[in-house]
CSV table of C-alpha atoms and ligand atoms in Angstrom, one decimal:
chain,number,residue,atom,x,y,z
A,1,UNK,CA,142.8,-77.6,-7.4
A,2,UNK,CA,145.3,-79.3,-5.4
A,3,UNK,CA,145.8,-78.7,-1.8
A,4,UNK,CA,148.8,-76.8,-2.0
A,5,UNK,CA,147.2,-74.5,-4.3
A,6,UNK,CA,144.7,-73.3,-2.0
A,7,UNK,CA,147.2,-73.0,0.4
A,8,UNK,CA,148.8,-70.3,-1.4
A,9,UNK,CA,146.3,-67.6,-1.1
A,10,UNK,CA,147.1,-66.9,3.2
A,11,UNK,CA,149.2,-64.5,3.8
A,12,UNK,CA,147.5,-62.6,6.6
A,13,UNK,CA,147.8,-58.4,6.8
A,14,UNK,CA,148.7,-57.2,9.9
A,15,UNK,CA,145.8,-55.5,12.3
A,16,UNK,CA,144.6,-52.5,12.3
A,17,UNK,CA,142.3,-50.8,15.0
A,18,UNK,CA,139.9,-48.9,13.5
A,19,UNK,CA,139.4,-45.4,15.5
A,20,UNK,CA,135.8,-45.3,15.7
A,21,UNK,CA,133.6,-48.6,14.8
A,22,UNK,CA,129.3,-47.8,14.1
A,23,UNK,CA,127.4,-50.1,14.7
A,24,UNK,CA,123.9,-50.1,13.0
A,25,UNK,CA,121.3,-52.3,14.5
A,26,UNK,CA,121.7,-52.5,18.1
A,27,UNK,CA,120.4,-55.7,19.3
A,28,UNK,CA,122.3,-59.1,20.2
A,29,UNK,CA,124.4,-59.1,17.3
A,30,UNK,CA,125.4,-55.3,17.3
A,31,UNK,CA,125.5,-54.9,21.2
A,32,UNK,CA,128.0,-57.6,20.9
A,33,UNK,CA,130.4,-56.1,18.5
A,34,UNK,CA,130.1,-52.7,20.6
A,35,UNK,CA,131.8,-54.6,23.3
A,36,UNK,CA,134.6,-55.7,21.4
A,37,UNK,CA,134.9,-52.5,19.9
A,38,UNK,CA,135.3,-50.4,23.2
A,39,UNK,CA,137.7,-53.7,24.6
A,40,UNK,CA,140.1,-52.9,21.7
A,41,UNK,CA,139.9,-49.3,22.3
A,42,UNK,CA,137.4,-48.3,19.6
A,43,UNK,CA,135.1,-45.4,20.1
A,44,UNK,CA,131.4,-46.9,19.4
A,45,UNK,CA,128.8,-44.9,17.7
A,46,UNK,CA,125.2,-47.0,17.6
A,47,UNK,CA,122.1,-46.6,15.7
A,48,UNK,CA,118.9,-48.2,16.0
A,49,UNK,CA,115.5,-47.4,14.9
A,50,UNK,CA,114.4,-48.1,18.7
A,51,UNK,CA,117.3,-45.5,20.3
A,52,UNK,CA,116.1,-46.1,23.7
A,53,UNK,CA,116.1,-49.6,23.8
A,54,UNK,CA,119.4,-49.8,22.2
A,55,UNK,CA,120.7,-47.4,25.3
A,56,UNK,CA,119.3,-50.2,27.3
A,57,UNK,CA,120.6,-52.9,25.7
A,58,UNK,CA,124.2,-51.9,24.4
A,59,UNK,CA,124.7,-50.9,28.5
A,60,UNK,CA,123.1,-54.4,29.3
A,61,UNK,CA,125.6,-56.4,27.3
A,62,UNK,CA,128.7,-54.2,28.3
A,63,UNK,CA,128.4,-54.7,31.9
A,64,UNK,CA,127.9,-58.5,30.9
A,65,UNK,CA,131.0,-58.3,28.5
A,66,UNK,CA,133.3,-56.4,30.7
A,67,UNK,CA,134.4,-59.3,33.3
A,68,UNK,CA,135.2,-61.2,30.6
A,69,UNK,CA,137.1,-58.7,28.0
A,70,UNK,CA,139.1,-57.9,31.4
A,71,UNK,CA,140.1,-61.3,31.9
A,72,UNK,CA,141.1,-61.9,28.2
A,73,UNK,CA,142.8,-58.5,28.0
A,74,UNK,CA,141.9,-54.8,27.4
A,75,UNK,CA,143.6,-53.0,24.4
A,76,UNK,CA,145.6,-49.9,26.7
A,77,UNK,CA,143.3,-47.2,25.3
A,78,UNK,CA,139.8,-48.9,26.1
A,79,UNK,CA,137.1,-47.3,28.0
A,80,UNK,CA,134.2,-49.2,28.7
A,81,UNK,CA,132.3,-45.4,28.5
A,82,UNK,CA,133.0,-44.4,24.9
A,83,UNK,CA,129.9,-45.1,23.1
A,84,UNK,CA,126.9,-43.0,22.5
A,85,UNK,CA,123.8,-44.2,20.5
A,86,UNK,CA,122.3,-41.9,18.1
A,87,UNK,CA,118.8,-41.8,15.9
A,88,UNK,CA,120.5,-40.5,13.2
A,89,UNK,CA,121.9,-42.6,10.5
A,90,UNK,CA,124.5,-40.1,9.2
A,91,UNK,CA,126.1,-38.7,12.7
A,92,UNK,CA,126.7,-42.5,13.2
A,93,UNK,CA,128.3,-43.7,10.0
A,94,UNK,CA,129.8,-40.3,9.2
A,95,UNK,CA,132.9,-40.9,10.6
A,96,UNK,CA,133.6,-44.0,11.6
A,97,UNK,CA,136.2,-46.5,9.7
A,98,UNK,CA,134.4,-49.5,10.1
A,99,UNK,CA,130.6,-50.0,10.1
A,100,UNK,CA,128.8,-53.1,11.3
A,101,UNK,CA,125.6,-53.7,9.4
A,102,UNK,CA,123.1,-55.9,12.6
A,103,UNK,CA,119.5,-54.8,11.3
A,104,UNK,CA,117.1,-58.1,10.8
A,105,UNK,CA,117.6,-61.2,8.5
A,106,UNK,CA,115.8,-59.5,5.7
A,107,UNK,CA,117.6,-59.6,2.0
A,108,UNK,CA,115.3,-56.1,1.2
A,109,UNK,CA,115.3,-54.5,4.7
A,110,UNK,CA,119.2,-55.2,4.7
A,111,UNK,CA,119.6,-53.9,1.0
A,112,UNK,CA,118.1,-50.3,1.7
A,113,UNK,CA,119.7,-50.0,5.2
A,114,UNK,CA,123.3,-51.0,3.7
A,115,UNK,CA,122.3,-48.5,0.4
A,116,UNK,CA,121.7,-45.7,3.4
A,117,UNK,CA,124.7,-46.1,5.0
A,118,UNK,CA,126.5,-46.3,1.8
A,119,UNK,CA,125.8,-42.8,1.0
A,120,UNK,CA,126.4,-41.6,4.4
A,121,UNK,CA,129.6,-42.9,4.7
A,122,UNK,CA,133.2,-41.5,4.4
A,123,UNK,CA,134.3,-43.6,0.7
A,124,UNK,CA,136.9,-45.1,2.5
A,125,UNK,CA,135.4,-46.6,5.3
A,126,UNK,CA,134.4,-50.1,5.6
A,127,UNK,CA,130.9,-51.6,5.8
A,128,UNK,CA,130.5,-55.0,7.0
A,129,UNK,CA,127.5,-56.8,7.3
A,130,UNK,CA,126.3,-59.7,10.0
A,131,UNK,CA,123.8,-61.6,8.1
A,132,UNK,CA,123.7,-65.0,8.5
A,133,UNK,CA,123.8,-66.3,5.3
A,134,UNK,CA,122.9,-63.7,2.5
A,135,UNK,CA,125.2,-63.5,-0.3
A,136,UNK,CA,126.9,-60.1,-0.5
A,137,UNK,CA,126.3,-59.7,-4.1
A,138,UNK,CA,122.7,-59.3,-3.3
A,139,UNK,CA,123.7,-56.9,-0.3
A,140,UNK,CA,125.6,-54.6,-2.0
A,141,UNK,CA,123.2,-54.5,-5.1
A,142,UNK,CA,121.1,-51.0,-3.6
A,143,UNK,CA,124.6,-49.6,-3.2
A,144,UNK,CA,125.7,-46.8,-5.2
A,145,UNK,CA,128.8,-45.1,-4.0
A,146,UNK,CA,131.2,-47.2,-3.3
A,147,UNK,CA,130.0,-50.5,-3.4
A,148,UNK,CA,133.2,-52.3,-3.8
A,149,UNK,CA,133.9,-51.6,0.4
A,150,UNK,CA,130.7,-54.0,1.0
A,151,UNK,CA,131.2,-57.2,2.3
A,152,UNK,CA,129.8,-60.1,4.2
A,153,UNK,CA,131.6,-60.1,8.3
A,154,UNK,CA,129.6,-62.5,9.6
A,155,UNK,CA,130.2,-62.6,13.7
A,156,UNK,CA,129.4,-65.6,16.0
A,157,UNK,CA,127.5,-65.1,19.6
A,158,UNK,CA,128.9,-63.6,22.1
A,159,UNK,CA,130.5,-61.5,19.3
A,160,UNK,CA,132.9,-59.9,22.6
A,161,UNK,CA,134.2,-63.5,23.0
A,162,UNK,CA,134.0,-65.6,19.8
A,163,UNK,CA,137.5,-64.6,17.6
A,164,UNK,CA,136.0,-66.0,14.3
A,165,UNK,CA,133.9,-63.3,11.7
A,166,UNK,CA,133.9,-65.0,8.5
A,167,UNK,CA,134.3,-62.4,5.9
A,168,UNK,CA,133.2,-62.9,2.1
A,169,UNK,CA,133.1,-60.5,-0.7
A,170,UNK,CA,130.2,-60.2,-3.4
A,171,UNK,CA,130.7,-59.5,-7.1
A,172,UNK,CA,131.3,-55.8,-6.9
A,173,UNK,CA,133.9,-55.9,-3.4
A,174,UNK,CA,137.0,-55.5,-4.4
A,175,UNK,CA,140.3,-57.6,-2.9
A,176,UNK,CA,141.9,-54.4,-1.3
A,177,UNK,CA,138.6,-54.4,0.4
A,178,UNK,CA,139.1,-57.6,1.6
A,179,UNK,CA,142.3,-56.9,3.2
A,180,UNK,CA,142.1,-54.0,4.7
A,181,UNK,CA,139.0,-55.4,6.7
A,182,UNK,CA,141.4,-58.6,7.9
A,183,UNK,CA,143.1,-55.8,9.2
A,184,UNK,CA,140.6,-54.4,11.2
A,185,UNK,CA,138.8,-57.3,12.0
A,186,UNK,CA,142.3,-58.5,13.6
A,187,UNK,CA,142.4,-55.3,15.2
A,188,UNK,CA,139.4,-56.0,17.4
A,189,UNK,CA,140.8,-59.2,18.3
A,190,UNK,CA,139.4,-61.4,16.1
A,191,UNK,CA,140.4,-64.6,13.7
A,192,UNK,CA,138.9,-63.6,9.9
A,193,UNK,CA,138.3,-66.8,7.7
A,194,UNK,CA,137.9,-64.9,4.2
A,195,UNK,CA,135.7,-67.3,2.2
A,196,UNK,CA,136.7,-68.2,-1.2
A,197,UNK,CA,133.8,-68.0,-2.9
A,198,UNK,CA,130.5,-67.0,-2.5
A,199,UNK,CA,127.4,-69.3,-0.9
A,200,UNK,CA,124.6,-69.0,1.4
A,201,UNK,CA,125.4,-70.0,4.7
A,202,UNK,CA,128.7,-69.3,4.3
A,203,UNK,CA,131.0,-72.4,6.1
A,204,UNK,CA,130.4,-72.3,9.7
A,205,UNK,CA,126.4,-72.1,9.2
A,206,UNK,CA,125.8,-74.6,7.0
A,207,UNK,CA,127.8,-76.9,9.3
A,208,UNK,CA,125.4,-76.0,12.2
A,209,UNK,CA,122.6,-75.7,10.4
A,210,UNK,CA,123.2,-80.0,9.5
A,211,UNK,CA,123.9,-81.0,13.1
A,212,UNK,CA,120.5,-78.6,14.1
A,213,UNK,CA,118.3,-80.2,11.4
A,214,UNK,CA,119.7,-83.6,12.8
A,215,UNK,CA,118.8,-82.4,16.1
A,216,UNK,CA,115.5,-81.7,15.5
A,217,UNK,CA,114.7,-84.4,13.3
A,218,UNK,CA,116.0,-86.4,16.7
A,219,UNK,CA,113.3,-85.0,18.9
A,220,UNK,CA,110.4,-84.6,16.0
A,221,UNK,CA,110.8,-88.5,16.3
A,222,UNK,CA,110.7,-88.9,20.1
A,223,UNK,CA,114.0,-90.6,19.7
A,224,UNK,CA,115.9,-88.0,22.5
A,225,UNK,CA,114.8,-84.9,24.1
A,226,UNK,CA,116.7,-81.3,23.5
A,227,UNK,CA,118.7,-82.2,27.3
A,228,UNK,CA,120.0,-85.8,25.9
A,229,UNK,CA,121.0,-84.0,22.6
A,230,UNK,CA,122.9,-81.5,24.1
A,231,UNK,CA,124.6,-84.2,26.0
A,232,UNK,CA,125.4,-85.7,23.2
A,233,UNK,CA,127.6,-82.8,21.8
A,234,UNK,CA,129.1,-81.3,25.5
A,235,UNK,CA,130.3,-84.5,26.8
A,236,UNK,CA,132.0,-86.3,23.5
A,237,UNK,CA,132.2,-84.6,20.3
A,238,UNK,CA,131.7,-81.1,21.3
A,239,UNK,CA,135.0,-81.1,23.7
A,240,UNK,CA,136.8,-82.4,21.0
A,241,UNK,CA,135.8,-80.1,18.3
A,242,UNK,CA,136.7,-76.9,20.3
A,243,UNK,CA,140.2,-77.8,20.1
A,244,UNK,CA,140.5,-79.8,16.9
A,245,UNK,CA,137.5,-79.0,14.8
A,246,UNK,CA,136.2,-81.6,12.5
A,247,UNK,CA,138.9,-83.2,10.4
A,248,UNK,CA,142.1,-83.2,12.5
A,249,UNK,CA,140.0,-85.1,14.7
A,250,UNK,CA,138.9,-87.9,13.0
A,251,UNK,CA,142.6,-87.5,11.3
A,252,UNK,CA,143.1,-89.2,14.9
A,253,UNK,CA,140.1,-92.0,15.3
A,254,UNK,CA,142.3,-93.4,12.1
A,255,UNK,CA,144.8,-94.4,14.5
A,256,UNK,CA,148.4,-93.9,13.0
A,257,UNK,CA,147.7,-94.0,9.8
A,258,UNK,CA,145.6,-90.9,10.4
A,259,UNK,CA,143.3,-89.6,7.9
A,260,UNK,CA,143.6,-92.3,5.5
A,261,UNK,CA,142.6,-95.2,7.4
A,262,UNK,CA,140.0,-93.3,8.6
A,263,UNK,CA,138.4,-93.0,5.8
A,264,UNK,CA,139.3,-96.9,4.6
A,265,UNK,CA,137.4,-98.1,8.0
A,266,UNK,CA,134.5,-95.3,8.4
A,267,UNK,CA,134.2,-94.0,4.6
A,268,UNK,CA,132.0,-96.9,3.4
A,269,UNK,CA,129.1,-95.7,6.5
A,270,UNK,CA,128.7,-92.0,4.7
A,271,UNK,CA,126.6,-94.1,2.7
A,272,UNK,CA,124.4,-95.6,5.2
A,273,UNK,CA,120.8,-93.6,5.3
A,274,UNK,CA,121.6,-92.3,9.0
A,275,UNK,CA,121.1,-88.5,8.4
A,276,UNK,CA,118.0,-86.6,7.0
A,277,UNK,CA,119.5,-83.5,5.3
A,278,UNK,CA,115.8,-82.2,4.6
A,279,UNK,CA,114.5,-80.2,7.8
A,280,UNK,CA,111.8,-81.3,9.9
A,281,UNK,CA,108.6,-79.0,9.4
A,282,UNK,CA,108.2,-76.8,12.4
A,283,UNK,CA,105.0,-78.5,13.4
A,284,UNK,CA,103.3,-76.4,16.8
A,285,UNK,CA,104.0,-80.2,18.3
A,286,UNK,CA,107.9,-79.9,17.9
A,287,UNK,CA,107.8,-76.1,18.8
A,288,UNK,CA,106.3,-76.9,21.9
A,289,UNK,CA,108.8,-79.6,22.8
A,290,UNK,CA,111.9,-78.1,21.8
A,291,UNK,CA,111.5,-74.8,23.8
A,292,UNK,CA,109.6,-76.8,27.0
A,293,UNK,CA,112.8,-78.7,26.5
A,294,UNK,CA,115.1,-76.0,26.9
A,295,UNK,CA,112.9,-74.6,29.2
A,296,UNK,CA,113.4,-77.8,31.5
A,297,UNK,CA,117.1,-77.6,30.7
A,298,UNK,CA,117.6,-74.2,31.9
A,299,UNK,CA,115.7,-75.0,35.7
A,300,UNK,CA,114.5,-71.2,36.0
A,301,UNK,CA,117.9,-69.6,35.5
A,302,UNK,CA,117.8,-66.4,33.5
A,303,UNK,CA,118.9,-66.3,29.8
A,304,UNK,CA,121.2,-62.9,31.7
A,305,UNK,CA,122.4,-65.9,34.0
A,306,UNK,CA,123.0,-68.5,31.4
A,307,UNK,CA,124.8,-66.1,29.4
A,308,UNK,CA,127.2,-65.3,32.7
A,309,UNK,CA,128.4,-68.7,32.8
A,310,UNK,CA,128.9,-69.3,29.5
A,311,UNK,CA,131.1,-66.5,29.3
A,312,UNK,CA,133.1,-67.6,32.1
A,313,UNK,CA,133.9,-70.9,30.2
A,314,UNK,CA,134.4,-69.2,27.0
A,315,UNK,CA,137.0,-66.7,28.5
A,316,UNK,CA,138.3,-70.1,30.5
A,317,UNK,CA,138.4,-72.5,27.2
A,318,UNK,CA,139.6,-69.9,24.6
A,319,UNK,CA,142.4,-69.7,27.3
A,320,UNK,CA,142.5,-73.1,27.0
A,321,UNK,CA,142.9,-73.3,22.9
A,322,UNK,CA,146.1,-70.7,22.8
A,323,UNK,CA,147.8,-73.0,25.6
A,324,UNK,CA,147.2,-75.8,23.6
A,325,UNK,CA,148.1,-74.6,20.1
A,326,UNK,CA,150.7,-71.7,21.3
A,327,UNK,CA,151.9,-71.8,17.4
A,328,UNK,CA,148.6,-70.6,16.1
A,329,UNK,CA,148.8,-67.1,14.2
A,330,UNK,CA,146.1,-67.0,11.9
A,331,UNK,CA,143.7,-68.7,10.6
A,332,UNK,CA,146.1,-69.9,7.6
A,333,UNK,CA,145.4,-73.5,7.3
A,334,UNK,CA,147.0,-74.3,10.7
A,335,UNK,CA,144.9,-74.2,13.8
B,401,NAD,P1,118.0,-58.6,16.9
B,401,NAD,O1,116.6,-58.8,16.5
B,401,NAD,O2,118.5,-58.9,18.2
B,401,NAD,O3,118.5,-57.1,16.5
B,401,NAD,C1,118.1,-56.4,15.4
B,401,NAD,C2,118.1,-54.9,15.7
B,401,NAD,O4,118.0,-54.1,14.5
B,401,NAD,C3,117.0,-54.4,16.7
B,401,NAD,O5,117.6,-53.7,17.8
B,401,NAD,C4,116.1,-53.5,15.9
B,401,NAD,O6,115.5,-52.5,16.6
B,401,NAD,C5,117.1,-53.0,14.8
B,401,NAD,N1,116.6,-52.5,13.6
B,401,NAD,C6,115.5,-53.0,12.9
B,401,NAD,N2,115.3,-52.2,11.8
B,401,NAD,C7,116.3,-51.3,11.7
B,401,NAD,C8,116.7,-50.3,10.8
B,401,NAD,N3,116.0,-50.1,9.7
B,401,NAD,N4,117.8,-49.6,11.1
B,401,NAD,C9,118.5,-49.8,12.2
B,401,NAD,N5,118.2,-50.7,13.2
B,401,NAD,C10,117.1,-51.5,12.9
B,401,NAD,O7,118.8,-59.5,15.8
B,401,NAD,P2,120.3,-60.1,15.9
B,401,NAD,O8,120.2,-61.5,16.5
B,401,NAD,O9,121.2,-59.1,16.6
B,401,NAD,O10,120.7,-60.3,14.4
B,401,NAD,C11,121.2,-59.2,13.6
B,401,NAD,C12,121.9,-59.7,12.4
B,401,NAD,O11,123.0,-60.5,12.8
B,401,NAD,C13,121.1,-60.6,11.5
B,401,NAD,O12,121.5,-60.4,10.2
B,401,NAD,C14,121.5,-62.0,11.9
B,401,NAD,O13,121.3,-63.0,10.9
B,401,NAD,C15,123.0,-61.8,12.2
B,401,NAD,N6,123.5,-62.8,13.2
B,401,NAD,C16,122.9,-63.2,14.3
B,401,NAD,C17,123.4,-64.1,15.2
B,401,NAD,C18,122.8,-64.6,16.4
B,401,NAD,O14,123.2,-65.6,17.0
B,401,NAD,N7,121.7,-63.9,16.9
B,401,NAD,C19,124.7,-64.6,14.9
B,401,NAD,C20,125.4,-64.2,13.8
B,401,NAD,C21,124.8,-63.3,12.9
């Protein structure tokens, strides 16, 4: 397929803001999205087997969130107070527009949870889920309703900060589906990258998942602890990736033949044996020094405090990327 092929397929619908979002599965990942629900003046209905703790928790992140969503802008309508969490499955998916699936990396625990909501759910109404990496086909295989409204909208954390939910249909979604939740998704603020086809991992997983098996096969061989790692990636490559991602950048190490004599000059070293793509086993050994690593990295502050200033320079940097690429409107090839 050539390049300008591919491009064809980008048109972007305009957002929608769905009235009520539900969020079931309250923990990082849905706690997260309740707080960019309420910031784009969603009503928030959660559900969690553990009701108290979700309380806790969704109240936890939002007064973590708020600063932040203030600073990046508040949709007119939001209200950092419209939520409620509920123990029953139904009053929460009833009658909402848009419900985010959050329970546990589990293919069966997801596939019975997502069936569940299916038949609670107004047929219209949108279920998205945040795993990880499962493929929607196997998702949406318990579902017997509507099936064709299940998808993949896989969020990055903080989910209140981080625009991009990759979204990727199984076998049974169908392409209204698809674009109807760019809609929404836009409507809470965010950038969807629809996936064209269908893999574990989706894109921006498996791209982590080779720098964090690199990582770790790093440390495994006492060749650099977890604090010169992360060095590696926040002073060089990391700063530049945040703007420019991977291949527009190294479009620019070619000098100003760009891309191509990039490739001439570097192209030849993809073959050298540098990287490992097999993961290190998780030996207790290389356990115990990647967390006393990060242990030693964070010098006693709080995961809560951690969190606080990362969010600063999130909010700070994402400020940062719209200055710098002021022509971006979607994710439609462009930056
Ligand atoms: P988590 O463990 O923090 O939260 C899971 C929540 O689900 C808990 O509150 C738990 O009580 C609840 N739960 C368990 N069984 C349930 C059920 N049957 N019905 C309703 N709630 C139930 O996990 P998380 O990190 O928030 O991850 C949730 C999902 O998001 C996973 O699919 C994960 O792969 C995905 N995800 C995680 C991240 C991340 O960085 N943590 C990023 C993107 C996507």
């Amino acid at each position: 397929m050539s390049y300008a092929t591919m491009q064809d397929n980008t048109a972007t619908p305009p957002a929608v803001v769905p009235k009520r979002v539900a969020i079931v599965g309250s923990g990082v990942i849905g706690c997260g999205w309740a707080a960019r629900a309420l910031a784009a003046g969603c009503e928030v209905v959660a559900f969690d087997t553990d009701k108290a703790a979700a309380e806790r928790r969704v109240a936890i992140t939002i007064d973590t969130a708020w600063p932040s969503l203030e600073k990046r802008g508040l949709a007119p309508t939001a209200d950092r107070h419209n939520w409620r969490v509920t123990d029953d499955l139904a009053d929460a998916v009833g009658e909402a527009d848009l419900i985010q699936e959050n329970v546990p990396e589990r293919t069966e625990l997801k596939q019975q949870v997502l069936a569940a909501i299916d038949a609670a759910a107004r047929p219209d109404a949108l279920i998205g889920s945040s795993t990880s990496g499962i493929k929607p086909t196997e998702l949406q295989a318990q579902c017997t309703v509507a099936p064709k409204r299940v998808f993949v909208a896989h969020p990055f954390n903080p989910v209140y900060l981080l625009p991009l939910v990759e979204l990727v249909g199984g076998a049974q979604t169908s392409a209204a589906t698809i674009d109807t939740a760019q809609a929404m998704y836009r409507g809470l603020g965010m950038r969807p990258l629809v996936v064209r086809r269908e893999i574990e991992g989706f894109i921006a997983d498996r791209l982590m998942e080779a720098l964090w098996r690199e990582a770790l096969h790093l440390v495994n061989d006492g060749v650099a602890t977890t604090e010169e790692i992360d060095a590696a990636v926040v002073y060089g490559a990391g700063l530049r990736w945040s703007l420019m991602g991977t291949f527009l950048t190294f479009h620019l190490a070619g000098g100003e033949d760009g891309m191509r004599h990039m490739l001439e000059q570097f192209g030849p070293a993809l073959k050298l044996p540098w990287t490992k793509l097999k993961a290190p086993e998780l030996t207790d050994e290389l356990i115990e020094r990647v967390v006393e690593g990060c242990e030693h990295q964070a010098a006693g502050r709080s995961v809560n405090a951690l969190e606080a200033r990362r969010d600063a320079f999130l909010t700070d940097m994402l400020a940062l990327v719209e200055q710098y690429w002021p022509e971006a409107e979607g994710l439609d090839g462009r930056i």
